[in-house]
Coordinates of C-alpha atoms and ligand atoms in Angstrom, one line a residue:
X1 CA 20.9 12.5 23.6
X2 CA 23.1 12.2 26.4
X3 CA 25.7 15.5 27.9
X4 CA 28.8 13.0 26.5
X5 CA 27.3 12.8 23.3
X6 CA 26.3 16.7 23.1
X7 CA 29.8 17.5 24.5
X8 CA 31.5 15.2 21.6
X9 CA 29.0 17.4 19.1
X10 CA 29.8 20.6 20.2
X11 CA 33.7 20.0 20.3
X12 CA 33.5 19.5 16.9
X13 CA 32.2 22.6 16.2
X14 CA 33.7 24.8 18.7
X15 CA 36.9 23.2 16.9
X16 CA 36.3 24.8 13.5
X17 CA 35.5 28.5 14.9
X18 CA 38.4 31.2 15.5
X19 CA 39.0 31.4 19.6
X20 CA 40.9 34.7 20.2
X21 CA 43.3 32.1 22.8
X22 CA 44.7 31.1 19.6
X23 CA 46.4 35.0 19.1
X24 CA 45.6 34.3 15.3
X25 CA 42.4 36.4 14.9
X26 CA 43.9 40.0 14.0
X27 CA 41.6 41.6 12.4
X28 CA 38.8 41.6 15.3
X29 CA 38.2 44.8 18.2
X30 CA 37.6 41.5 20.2
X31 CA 40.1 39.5 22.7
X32 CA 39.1 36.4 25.3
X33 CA 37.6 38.2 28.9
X34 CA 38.9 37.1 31.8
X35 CA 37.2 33.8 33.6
X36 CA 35.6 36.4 36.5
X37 CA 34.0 38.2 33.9
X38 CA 32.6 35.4 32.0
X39 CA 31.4 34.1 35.4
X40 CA 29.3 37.0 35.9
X41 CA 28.2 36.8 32.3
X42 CA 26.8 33.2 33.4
X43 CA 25.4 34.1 37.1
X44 CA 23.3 37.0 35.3
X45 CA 22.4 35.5 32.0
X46 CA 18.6 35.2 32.9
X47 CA 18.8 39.3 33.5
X48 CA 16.8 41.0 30.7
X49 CA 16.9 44.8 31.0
X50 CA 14.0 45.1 28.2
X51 CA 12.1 44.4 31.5
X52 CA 14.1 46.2 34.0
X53 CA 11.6 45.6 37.2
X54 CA 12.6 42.4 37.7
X55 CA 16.0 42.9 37.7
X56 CA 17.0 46.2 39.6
X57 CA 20.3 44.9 40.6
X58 CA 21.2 44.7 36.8
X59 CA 19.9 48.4 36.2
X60 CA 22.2 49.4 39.6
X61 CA 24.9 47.8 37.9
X62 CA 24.2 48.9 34.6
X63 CA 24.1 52.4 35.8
X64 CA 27.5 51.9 37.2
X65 CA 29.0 50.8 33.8
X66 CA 27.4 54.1 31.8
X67 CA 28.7 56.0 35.3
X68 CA 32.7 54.5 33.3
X69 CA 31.3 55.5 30.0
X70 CA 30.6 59.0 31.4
X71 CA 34.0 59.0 33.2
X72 CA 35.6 58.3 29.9
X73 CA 33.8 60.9 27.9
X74 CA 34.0 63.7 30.1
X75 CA 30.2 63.6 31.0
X76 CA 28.5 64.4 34.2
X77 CA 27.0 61.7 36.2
X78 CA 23.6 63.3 35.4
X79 CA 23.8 62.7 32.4
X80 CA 22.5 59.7 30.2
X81 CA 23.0 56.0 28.6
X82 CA 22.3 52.8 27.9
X83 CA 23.8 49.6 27.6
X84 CA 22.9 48.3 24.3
X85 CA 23.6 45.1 22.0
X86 CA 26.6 46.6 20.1
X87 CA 28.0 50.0 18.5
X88 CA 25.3 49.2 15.4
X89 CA 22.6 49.7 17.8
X90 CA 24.0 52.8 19.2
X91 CA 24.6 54.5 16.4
X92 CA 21.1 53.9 15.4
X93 CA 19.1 54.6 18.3
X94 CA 21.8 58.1 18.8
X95 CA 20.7 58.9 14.8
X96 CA 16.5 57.6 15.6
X97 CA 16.4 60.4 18.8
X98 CA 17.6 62.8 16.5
X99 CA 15.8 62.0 13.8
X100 CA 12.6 62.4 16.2
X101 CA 13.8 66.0 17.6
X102 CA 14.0 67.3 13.7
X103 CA 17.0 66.9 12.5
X104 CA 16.7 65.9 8.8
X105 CA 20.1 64.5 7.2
X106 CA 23.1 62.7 8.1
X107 CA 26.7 64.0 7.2
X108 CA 29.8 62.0 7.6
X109 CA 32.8 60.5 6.0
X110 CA 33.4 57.7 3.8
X111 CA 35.3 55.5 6.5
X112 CA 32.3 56.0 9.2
X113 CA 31.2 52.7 10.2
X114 CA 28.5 51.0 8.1
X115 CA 26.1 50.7 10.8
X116 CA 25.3 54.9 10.2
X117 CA 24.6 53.5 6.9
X118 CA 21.9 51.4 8.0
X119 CA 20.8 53.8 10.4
X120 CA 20.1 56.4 7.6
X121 CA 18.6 54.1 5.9
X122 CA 16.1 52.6 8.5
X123 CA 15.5 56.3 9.7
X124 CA 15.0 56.9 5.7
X125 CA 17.3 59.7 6.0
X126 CA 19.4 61.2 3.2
X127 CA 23.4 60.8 3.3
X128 CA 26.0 63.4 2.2
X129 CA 28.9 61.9 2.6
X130 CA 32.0 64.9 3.6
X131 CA 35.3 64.6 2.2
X132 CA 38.1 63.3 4.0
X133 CA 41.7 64.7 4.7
X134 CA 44.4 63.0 5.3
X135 CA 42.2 59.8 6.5
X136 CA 39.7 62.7 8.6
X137 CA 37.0 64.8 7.7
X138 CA 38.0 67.9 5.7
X139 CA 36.6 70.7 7.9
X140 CA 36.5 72.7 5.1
X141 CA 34.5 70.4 3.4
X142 CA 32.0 70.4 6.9
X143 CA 31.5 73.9 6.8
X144 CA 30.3 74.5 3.3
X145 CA 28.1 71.6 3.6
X146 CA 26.5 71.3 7.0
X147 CA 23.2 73.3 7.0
X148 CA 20.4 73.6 10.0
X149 CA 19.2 70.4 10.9
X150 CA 21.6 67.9 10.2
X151 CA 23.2 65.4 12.0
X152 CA 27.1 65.8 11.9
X153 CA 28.4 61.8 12.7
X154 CA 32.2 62.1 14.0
X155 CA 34.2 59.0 14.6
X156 CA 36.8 59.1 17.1
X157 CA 39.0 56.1 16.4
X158 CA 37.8 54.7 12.6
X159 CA 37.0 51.3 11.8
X160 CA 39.5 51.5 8.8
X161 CA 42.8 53.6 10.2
X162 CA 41.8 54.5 13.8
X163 CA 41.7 58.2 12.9
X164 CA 40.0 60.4 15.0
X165 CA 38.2 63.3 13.0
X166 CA 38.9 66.6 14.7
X167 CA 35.7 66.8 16.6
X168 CA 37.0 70.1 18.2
X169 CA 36.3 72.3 14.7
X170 CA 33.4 70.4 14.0
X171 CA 32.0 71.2 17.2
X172 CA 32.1 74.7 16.4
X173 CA 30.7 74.3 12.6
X174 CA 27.8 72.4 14.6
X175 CA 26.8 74.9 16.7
X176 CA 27.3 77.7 14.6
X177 CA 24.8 75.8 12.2
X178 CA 22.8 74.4 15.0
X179 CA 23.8 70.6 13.9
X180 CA 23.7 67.7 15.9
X181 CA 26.8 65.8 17.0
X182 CA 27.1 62.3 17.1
X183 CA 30.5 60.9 18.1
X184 CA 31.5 57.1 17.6
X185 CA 34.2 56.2 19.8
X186 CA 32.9 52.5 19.4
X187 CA 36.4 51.7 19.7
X188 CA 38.1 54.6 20.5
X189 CA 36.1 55.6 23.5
X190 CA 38.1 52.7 25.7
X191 CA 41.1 53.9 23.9
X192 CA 41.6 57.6 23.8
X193 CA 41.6 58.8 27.9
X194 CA 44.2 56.7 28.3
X195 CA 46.4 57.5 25.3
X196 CA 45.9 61.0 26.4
X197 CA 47.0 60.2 30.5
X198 CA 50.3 58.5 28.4
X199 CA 51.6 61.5 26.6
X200 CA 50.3 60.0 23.0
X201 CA 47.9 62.8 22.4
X202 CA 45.8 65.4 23.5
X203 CA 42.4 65.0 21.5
X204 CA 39.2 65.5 22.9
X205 CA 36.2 63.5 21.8
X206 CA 33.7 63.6 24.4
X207 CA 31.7 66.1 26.3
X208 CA 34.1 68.7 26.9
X209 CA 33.4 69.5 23.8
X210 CA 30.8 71.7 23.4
X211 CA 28.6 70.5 20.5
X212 CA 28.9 66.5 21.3
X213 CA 25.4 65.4 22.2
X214 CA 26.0 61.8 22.3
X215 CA 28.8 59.1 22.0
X216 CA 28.4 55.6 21.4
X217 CA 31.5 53.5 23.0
X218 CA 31.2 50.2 23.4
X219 CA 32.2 48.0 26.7
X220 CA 32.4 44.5 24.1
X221 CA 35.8 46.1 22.5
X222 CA 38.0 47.8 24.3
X223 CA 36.2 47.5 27.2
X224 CA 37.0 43.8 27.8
X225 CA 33.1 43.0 28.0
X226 CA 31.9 40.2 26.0
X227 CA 29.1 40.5 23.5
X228 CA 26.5 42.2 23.8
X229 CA 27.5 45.0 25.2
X230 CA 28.1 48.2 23.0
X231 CA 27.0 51.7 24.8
X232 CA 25.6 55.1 24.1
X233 CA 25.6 58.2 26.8
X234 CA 24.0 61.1 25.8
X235 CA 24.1 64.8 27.5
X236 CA 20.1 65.1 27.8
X237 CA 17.2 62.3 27.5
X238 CA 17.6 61.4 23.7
X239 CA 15.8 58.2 24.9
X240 CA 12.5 60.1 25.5
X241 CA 12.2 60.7 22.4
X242 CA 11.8 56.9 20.8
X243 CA 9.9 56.1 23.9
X244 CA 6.9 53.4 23.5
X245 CA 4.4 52.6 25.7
X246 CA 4.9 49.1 26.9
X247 CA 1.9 48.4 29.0
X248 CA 2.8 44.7 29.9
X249 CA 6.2 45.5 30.6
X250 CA 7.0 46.5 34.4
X251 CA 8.5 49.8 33.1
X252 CA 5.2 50.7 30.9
X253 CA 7.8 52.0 28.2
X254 CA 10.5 50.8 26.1
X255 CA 13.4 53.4 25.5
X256 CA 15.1 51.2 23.8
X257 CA 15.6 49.6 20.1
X258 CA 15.2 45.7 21.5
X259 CA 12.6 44.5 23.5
X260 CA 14.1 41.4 25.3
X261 CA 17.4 42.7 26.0
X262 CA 20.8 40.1 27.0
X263 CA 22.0 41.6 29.9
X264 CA 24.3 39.3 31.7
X265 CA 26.5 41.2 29.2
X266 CA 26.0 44.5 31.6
X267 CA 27.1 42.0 34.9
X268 CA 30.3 41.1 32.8
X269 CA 31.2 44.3 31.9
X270 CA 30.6 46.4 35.4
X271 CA 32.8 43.0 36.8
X272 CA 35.4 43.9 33.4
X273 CA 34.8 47.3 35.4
X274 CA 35.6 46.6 38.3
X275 CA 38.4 44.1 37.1
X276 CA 41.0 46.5 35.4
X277 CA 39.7 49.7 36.6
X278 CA 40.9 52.6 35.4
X279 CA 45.0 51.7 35.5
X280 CA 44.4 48.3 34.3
X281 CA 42.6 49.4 31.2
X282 CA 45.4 51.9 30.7
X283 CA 48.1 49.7 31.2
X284 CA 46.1 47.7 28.8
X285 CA 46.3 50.4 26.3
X286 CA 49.5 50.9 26.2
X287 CA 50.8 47.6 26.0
X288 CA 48.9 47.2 22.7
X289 CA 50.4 50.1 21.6
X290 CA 53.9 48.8 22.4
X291 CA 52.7 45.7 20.3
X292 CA 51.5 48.1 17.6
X293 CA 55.1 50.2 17.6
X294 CA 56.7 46.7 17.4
X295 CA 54.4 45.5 14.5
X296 CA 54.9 48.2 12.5
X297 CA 59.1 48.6 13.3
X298 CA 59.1 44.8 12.0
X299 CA 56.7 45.1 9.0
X300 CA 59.0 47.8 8.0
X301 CA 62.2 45.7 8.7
X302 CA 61.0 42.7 6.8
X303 CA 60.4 45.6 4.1
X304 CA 56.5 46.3 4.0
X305 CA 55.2 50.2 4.2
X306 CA 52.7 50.6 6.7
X307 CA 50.4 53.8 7.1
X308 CA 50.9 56.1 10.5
X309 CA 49.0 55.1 13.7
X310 CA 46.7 56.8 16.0
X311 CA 45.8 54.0 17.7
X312 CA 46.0 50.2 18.0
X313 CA 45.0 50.1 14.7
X314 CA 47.9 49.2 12.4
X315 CA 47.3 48.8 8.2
X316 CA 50.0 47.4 6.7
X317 CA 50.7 48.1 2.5
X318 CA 50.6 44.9 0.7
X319 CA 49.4 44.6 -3.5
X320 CA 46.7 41.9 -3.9
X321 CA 45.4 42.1 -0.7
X322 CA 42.4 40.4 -1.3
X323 CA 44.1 37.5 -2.4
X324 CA 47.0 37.9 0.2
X325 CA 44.4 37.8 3.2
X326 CA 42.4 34.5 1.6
X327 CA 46.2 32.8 1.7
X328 CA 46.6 34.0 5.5
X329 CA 43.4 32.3 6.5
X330 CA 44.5 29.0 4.7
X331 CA 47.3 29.4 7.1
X332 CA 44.9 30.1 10.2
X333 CA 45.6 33.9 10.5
X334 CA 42.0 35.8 10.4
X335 CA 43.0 38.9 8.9
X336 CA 40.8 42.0 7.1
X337 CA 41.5 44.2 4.7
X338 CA 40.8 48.5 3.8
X339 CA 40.5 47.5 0.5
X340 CA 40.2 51.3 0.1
X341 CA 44.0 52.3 1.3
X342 CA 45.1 48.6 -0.1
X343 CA 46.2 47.5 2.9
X344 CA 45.9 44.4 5.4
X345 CA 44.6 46.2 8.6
X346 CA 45.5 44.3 12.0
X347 CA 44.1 45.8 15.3
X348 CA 46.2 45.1 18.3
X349 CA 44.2 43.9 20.3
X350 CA 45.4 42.4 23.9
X351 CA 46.2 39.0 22.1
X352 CA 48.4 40.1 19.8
X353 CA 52.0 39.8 21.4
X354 CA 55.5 39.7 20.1
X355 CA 55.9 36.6 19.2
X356 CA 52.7 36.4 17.2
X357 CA 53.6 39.0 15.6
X358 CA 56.7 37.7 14.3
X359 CA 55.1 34.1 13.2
X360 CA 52.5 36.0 11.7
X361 CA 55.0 38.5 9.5
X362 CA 57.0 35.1 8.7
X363 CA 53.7 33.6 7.0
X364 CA 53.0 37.2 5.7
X365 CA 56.4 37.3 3.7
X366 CA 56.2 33.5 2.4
X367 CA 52.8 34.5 1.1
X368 CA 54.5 37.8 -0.6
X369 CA 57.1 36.2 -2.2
X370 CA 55.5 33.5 -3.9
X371 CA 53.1 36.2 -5.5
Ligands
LIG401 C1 33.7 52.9 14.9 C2 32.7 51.7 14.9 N1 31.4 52.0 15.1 C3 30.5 51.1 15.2 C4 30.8 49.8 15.1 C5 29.7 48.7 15.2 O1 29.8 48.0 16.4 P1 29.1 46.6 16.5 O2 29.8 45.6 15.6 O3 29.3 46.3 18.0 O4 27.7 46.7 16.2 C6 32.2 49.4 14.9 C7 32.5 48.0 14.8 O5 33.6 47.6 14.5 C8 33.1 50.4 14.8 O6 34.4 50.1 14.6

């Protein structure tokens, strides 16, 4: 076929997906990266860090982006990470090297993020799931369960709500038990340094807290990164221990769950990196969370109850949600739900501004009132 042709082809289908330049997809921890970054996706998308001799300018730079992560968490440079192909994989491969060190069985709340599910389940692990308080894990709950052995999963900044559990007291119940801790701050780990430098909140969540082993935060959220780029650092080398030999490989080991690995992911997001820096990602931050003050002062004005936010999370109360999101699609808004609270849950992300929010809160109360 010929490019013009191909061109028509794909315009036809690029034309029936969401594009985050529309401002109408609000229920995704993704937003459009800026052209430099996506240029840098491009220039390195041959780089494969599965195979990381032929590309030790990609290692440099991914080295460079888990040196952020570390800055974020309140790790050393020493210490450890990867760039990896999303939070899923993270949280896996954080649950697989602690699986392989002896611990036995994975305790977390009912609003962790599936993918510990899986992991568990790969890992053939057992689950006890902890109670929750108050949208957080019930410490008290933590301490009569958590035995020697286990591995203690705390989210900082849920899927659901944005909640972080209070990884401070179950830092202590895991060393006093001699648990592991595993912290995802998938989302929250671009999110909380910088609510903390604004005055939102003082919460710690990486490894300044004593217990935290390792954190999965993921550069293709927060970070402005595009896919695939989630992230785990760790304090020691977890990655030693699901180490395979690899003998044709030019590293003779895979520490990693993927083979091939797409890295021009790791060029965007050290360029993402290098991009905002460290006061544009926090300006960043607190712009959505202007957006997310406004969202939920007009939800509330045009008479809908909307649960309190930690961070650019908002979950708005609505009956029939399920039915109330399928209308907002028809309409072109891509919305989810927490079928769990009842509510429609939008994340602020970058592209959601004032005025979408008030075109989408127009289509929201149409929608309400017909019901
Ligand atoms: C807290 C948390 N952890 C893990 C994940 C999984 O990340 P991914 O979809 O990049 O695999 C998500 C995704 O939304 C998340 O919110």
């Amino acid at each position: 076929m010929n490019t013009e042709d191909i061109e028509r082809i794909l315009e036809r289908y690029y034309s029936m997906d969401y594009h985050y330049e529309s401002g109408r997809v609000l229920g995704s921890m993704y937003t459009a990266v800026p052209d430099i970054v996506l240029k840098a996706f491009l220039k390195f998308y041959q780089s494969n860090l599965g195979n990381p001799g032929l590309y030790p300018g990609t290692v440099e730079m991914e080295r460079s982006v888990i040196g952020f992560l570390l800055k974020l968490a309140s790790g050393k440079e020493s210490y450890y990470g990867h760039i990896l192909s999303g939070g899923t994989e993270a949280n896996i491969t954080a649950l697989w090297a602690a699986r392989n060190m002896g611990y036995r069985r994975v305790l977390m709340t009912g609003d962790a993020h599936f993918s510990l599910l899986k992991a568990a389940n790969i890992l053939n692990m057992p689950v006890k799931y902890i109670e929750m308080k108050n949208g957080v894990m019930d410490i008290n709950a933590l301490e009569k369960n958590c035995r020697e052995k286990d591995i203690v999963v705390a989210t900082a900044g849920t899927t659901s709500l944005g909640y972080i559990d209070p990884i401070e007291k179950i830092s202590e119940i895991c060393a006093d038990k001699n648990a592991y801790l595993h912290v995802d701050a998938a989302f929250g780990g671009f999110v909380i340094p910088f609510l903390r430098e604004l005055g939102y909140l003082n919460t710690k969540f990486g490894f300044d807290v004593p217990a935290v082993r390792s954190i999965t935060i993921d550069p293709h959220k927060m970070g402005l990164a595009p896919y695939p780029a989630g992230g785990l650092v760790a304090r020691e080398n977890i990655f030693k221990h699901i180490s395979v030999p690899a003998p044709y490989l030019t590293s003779g080991e895979s520490e990693t769950l993927l083979g091939t690995r797409q890295s021009g992911s790791v060029a965007a997001a050290y360029v993402a990196i290098l991009y905002f820096g460290w006061n544009g990602y926090k300006d960043m931050v607190n712009e959505c969370m202007n957006n997310s003050e406004y969202l939920k002062k007009r939800a509330e004005e045009e008479g809908f109850e909307t649960e309190p936010f930690v961070m650019n999370i908002v979950n708005l109360r609505v009956s029939n949600t399920e039915h109330v999101k399928n209308e907002l699609f028809k309409l072109g808004w891509a919305v989810s739900t927490n079928p769990s609270y009842g509510t429609l849950r939008i994340v602020v992300m970058p592209h959601v501004k004032p005025e979408i929010i008030d075109s989408f809160l127009i289509d929201l109360k149409k929608i309400v009132r017909r019901l």
